[in-house]
mmCIF file of N, CA and C in Angstrom:
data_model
loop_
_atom_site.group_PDB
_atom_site.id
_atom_site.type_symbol
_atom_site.label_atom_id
_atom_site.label_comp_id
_atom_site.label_asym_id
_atom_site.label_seq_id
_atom_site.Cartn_x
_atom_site.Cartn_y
_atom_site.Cartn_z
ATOM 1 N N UNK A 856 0.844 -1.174 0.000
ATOM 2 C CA UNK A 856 0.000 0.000 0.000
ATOM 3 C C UNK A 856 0.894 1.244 0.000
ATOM 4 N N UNK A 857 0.358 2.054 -0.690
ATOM 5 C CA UNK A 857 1.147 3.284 -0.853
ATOM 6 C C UNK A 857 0.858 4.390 0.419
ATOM 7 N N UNK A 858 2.029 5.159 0.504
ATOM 8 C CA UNK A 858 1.609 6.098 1.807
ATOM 9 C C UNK A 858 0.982 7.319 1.016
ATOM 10 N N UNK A 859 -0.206 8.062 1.720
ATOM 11 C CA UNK A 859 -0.710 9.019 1.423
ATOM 12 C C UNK A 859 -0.180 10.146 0.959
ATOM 13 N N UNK A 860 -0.473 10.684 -0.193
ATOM 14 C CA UNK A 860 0.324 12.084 -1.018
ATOM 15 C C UNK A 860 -0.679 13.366 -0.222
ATOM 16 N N UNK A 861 -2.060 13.162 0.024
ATOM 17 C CA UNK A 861 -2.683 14.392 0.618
ATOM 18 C C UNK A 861 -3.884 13.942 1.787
ATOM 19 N N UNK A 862 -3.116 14.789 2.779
ATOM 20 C CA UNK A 862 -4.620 14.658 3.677
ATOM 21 C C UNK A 862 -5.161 15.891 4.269
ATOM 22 N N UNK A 863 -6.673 15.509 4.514
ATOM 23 C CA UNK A 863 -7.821 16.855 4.362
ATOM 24 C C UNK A 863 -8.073 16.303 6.126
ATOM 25 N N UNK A 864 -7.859 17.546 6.493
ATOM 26 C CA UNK A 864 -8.279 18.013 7.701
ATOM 27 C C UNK A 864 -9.497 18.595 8.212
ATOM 28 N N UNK A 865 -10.092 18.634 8.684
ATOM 29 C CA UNK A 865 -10.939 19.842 9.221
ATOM 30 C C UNK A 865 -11.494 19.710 10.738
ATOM 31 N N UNK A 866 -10.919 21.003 11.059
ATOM 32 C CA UNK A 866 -10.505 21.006 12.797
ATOM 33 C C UNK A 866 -10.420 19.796 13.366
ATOM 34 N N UNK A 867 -8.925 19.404 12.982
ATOM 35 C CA UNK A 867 -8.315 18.327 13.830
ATOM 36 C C UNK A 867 -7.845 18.564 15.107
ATOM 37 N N UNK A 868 -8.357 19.545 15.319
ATOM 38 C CA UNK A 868 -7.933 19.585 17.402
ATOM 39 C C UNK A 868 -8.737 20.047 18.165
ATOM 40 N N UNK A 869 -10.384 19.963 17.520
ATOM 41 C CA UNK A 869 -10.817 19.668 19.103
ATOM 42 C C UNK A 869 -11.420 18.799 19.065
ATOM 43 N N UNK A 870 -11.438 18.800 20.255
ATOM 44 C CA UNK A 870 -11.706 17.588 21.758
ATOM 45 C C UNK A 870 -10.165 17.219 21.703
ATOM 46 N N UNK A 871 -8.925 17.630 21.525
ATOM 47 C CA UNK A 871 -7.743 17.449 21.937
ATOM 48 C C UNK A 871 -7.252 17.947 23.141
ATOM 49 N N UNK A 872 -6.235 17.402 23.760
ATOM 50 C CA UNK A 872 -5.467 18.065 24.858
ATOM 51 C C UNK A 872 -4.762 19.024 24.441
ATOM 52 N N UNK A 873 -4.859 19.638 25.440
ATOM 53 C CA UNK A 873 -3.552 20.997 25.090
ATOM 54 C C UNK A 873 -2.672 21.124 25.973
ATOM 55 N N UNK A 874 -1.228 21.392 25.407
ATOM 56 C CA UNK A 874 -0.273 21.681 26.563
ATOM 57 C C UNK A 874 -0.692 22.292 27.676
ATOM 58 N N UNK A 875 -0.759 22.073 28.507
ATOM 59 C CA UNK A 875 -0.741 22.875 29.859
ATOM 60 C C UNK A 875 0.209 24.140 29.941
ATOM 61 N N UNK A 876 -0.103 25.229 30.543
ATOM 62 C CA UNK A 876 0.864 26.530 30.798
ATOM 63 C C UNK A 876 1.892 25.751 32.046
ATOM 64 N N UNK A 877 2.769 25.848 32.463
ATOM 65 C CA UNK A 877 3.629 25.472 33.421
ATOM 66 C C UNK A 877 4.871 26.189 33.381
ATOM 67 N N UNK A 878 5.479 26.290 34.869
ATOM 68 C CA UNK A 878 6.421 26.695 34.624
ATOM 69 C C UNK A 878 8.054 26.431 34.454
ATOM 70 N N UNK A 879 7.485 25.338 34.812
ATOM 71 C CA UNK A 879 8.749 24.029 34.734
ATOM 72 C C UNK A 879 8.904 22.573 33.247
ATOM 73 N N UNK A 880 9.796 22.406 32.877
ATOM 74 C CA UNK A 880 9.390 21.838 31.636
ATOM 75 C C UNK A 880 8.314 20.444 31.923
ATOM 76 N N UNK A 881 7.698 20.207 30.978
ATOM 77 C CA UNK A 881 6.815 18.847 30.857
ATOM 78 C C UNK A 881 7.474 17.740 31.513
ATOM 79 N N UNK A 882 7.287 16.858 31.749
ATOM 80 C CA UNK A 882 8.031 15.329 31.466
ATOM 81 C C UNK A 882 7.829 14.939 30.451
ATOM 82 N N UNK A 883 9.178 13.662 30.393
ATOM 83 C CA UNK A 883 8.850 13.487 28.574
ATOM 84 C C UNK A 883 7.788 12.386 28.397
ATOM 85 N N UNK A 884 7.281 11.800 29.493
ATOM 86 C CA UNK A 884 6.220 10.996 29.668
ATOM 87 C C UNK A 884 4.984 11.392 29.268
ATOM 88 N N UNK A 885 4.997 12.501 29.260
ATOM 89 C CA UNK A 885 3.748 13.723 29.270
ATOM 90 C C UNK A 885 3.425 13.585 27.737
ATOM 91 N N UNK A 886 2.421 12.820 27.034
ATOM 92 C CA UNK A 886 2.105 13.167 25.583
ATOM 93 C C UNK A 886 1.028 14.212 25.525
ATOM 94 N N UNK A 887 0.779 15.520 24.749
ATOM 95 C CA UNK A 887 -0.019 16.198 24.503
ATOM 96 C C UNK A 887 -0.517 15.785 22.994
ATOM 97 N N UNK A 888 -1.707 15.308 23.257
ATOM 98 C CA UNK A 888 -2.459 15.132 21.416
ATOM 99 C C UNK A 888 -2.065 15.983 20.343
ATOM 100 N N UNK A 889 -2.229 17.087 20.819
ATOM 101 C CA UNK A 889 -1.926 18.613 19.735
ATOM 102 C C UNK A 889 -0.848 18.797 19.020
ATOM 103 N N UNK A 890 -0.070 18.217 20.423
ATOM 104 C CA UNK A 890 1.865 18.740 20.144
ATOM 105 C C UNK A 890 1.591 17.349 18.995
ATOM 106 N N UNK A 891 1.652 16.519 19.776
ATOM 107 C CA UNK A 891 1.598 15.634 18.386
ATOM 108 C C UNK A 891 1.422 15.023 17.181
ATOM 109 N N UNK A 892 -0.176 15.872 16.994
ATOM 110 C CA UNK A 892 -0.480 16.283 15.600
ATOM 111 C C UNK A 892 0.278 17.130 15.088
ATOM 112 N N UNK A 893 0.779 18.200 15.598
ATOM 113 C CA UNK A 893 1.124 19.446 15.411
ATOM 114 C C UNK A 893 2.937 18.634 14.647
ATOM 115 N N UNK A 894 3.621 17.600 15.572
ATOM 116 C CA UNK A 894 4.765 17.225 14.953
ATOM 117 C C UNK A 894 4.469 16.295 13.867
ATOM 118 N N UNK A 895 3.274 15.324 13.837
ATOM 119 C CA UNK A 895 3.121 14.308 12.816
ATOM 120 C C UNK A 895 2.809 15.074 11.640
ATOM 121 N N UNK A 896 2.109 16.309 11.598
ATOM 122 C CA UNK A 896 2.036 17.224 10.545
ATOM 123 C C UNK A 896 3.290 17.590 9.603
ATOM 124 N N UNK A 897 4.075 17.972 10.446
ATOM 125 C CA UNK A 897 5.072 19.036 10.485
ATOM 126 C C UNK A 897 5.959 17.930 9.049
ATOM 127 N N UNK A 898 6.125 16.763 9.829
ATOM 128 C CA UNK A 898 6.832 15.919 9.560
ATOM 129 C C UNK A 898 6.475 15.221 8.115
ATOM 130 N N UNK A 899 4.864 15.148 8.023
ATOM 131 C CA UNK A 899 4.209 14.707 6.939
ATOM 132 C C UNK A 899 4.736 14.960 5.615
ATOM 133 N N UNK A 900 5.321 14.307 4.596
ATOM 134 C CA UNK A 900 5.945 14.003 3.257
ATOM 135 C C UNK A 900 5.282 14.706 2.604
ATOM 136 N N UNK A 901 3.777 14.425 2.325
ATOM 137 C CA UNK A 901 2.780 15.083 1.151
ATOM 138 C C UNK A 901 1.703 16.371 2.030
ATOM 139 N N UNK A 902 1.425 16.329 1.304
ATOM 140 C CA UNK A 902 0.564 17.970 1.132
ATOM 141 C C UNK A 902 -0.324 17.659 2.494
ATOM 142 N N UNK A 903 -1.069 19.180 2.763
ATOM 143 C CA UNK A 903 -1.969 19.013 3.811
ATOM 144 C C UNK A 903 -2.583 19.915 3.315
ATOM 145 N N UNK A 904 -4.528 19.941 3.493
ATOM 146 C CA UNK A 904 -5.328 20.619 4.076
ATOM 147 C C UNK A 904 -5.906 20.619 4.907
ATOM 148 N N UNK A 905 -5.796 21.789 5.841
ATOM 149 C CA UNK A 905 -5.715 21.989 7.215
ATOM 150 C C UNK A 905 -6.683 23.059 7.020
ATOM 151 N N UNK A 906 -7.773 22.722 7.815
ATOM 152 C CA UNK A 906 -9.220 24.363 8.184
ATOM 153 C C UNK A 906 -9.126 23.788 9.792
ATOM 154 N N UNK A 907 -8.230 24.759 10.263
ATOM 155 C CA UNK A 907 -8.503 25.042 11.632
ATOM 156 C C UNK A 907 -8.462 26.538 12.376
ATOM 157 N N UNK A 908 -8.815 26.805 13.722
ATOM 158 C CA UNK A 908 -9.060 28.064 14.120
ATOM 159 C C UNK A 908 -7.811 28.087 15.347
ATOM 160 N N UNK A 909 -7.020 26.777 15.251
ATOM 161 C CA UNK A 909 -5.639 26.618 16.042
ATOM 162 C C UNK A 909 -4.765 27.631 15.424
ATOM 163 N N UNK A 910 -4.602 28.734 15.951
ATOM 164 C CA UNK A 910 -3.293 29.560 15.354
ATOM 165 C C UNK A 910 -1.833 29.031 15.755
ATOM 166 N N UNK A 911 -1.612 28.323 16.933
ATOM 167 C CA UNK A 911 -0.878 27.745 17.391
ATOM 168 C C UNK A 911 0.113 26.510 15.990
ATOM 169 N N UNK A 912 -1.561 25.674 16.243
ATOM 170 C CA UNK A 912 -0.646 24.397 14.888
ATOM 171 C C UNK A 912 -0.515 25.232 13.848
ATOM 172 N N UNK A 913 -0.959 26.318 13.235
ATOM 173 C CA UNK A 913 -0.833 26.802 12.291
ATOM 174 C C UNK A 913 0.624 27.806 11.926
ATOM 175 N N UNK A 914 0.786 28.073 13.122
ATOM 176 C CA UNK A 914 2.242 28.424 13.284
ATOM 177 C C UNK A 914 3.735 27.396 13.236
ATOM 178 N N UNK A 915 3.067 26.346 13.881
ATOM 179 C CA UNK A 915 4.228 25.076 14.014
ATOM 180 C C UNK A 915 4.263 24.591 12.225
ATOM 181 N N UNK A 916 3.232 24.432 11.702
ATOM 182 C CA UNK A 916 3.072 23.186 10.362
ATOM 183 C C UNK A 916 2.866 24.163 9.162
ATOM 184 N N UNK A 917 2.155 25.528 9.016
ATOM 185 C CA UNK A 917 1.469 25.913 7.783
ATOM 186 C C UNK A 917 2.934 26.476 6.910
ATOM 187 N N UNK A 918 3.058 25.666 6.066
ATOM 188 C CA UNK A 918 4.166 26.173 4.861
ATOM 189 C C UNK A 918 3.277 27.540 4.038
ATOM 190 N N UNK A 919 2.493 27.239 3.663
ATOM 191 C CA UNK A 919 1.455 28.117 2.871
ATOM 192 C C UNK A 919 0.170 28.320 3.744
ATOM 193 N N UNK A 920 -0.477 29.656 3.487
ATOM 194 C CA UNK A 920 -1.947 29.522 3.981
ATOM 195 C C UNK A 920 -2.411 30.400 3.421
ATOM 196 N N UNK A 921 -3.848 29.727 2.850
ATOM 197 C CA UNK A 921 -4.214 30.264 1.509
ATOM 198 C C UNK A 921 -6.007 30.616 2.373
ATOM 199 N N UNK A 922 -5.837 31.967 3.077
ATOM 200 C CA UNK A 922 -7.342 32.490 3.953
ATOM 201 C C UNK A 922 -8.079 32.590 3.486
ATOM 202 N N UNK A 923 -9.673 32.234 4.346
ATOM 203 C CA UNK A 923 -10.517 32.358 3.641
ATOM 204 C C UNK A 923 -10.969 33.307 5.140
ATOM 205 N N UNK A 924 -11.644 34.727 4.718
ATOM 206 C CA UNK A 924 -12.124 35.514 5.657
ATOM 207 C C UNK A 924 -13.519 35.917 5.463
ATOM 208 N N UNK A 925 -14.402 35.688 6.815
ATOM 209 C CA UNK A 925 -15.126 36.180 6.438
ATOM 210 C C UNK A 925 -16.017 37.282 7.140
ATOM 211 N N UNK A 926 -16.740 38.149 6.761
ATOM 212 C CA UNK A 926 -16.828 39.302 7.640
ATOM 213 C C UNK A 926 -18.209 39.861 6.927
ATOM 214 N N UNK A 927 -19.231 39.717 8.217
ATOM 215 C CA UNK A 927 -20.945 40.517 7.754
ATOM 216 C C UNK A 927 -20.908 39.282 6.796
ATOM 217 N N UNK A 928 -21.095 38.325 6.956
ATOM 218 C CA UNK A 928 -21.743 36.713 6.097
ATOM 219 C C UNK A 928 -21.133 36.974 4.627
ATOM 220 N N UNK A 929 -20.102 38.004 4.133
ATOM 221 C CA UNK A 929 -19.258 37.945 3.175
ATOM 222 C C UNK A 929 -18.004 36.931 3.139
ATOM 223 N N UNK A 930 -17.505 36.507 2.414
ATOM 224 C CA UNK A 930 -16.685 35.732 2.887
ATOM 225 C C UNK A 930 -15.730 35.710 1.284
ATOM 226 N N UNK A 931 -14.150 36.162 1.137
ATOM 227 C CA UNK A 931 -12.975 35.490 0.381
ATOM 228 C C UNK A 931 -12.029 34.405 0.594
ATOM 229 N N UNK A 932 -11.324 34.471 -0.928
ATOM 230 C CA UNK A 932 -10.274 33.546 -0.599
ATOM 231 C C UNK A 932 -9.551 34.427 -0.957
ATOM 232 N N UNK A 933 -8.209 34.687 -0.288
ATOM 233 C CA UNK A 933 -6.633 35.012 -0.993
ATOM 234 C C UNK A 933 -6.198 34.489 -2.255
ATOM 235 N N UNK A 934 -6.179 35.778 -3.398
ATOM 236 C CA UNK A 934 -5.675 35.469 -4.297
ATOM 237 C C UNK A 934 -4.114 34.577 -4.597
ATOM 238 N N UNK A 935 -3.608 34.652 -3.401
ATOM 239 C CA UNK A 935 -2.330 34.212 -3.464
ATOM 240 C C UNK A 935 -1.637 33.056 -1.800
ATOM 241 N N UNK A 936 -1.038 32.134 -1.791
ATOM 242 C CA UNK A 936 -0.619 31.811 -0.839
ATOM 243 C C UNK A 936 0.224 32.931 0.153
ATOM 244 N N UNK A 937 0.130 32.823 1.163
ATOM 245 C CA UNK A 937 1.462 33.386 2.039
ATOM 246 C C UNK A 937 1.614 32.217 3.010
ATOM 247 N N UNK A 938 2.727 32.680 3.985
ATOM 248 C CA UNK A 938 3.347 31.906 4.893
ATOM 249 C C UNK A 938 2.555 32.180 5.602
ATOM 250 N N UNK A 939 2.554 31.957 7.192
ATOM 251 C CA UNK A 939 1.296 31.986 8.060
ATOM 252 C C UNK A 939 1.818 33.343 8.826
ATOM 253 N N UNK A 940 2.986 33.477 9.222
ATOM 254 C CA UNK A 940 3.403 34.716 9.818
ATOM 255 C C UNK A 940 2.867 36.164 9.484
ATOM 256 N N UNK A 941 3.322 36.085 8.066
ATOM 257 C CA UNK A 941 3.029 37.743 7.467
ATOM 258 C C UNK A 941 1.655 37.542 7.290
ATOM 259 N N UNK A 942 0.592 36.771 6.876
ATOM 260 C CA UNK A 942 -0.461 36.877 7.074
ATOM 261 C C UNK A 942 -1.427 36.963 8.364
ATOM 262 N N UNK A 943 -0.629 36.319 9.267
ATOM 263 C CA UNK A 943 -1.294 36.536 10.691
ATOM 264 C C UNK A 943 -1.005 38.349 10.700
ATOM 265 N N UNK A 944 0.012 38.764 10.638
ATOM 266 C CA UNK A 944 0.405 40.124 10.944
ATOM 267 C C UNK A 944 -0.538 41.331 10.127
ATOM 268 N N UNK A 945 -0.510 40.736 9.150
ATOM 269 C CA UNK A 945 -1.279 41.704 7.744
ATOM 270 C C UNK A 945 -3.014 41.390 8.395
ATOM 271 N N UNK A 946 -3.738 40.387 8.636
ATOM 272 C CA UNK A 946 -5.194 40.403 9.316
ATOM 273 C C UNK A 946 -5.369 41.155 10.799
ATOM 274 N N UNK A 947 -4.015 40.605 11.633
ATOM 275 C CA UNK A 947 -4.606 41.659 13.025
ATOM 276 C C UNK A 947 -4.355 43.759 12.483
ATOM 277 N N UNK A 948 -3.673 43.564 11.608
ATOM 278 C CA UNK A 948 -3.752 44.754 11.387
ATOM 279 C C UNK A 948 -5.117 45.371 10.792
ATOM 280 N N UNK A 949 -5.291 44.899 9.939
ATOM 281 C CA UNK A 949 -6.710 45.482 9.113
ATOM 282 C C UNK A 949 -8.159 44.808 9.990
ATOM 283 N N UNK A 950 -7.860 43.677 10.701
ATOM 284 C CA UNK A 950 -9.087 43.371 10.589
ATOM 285 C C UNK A 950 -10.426 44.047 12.054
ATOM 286 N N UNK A 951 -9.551 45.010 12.624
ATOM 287 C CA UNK A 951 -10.416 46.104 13.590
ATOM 288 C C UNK A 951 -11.250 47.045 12.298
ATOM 289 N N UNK A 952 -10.429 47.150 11.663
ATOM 290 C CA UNK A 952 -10.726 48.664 10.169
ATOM 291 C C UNK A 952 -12.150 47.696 9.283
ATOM 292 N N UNK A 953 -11.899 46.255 9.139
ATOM 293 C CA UNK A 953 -12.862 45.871 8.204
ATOM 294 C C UNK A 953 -14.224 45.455 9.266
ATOM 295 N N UNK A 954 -13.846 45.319 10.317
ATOM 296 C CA UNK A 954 -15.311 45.297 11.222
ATOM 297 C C UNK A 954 -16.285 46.352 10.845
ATOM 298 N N UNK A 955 -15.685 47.800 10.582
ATOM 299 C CA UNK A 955 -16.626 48.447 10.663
ATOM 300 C C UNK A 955 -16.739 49.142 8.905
ATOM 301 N N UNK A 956 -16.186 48.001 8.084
ATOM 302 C CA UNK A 956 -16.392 48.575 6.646
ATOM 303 C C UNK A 956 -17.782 48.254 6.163
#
């Protein structure tokens, strides 16, 4: 059997665990579901689509992220991929200004 070239996600983390805040490191005994999607992702050979509202995994795994926003039951897609960074940065900026467009 062949290993998978693409897999489709949609909100693969909840009802997951989440790291705990702490201030001392984990044990390595300690598995968190998330972290571990979040590395089996990361790690994954072929493509992913991923629709989640985790900004977190989306920071660890998204090579590309291609948004879909939507605002007053309007809703786009990005003409273009970006990385997840400059697009996180480019939406908290505008998106106080498009609430009230």
């Amino acid at each position: 059997m062949e290993q998978p070239q693409l897999l489709v996600l949609d909100e693969p983390t909840n009802h997951l665990d989440q790291l705990p805040v702490v201030k001392s490191k984990p044990r390595v005994k300690d598995i968190y579901s998330i972290e571990a999607l979040s590395v089996a992702l990361a790690e994954f050979k072929g493509a992913v689509l991923l629709i989640t509202h985790n900004r977190d995994v989306l920071r660890k795994v998204a090579k590309d992220t291609i948004p879909l926003t939507c605002i007053h039951e309007t809703c786009t897609v990005a003409s273009k991929s970006l990385n997840y960074a400059p697009y996180a940065r480019a939406y908290n900026a505008n998106f106080p200004r498009q609430l009230f467009l």
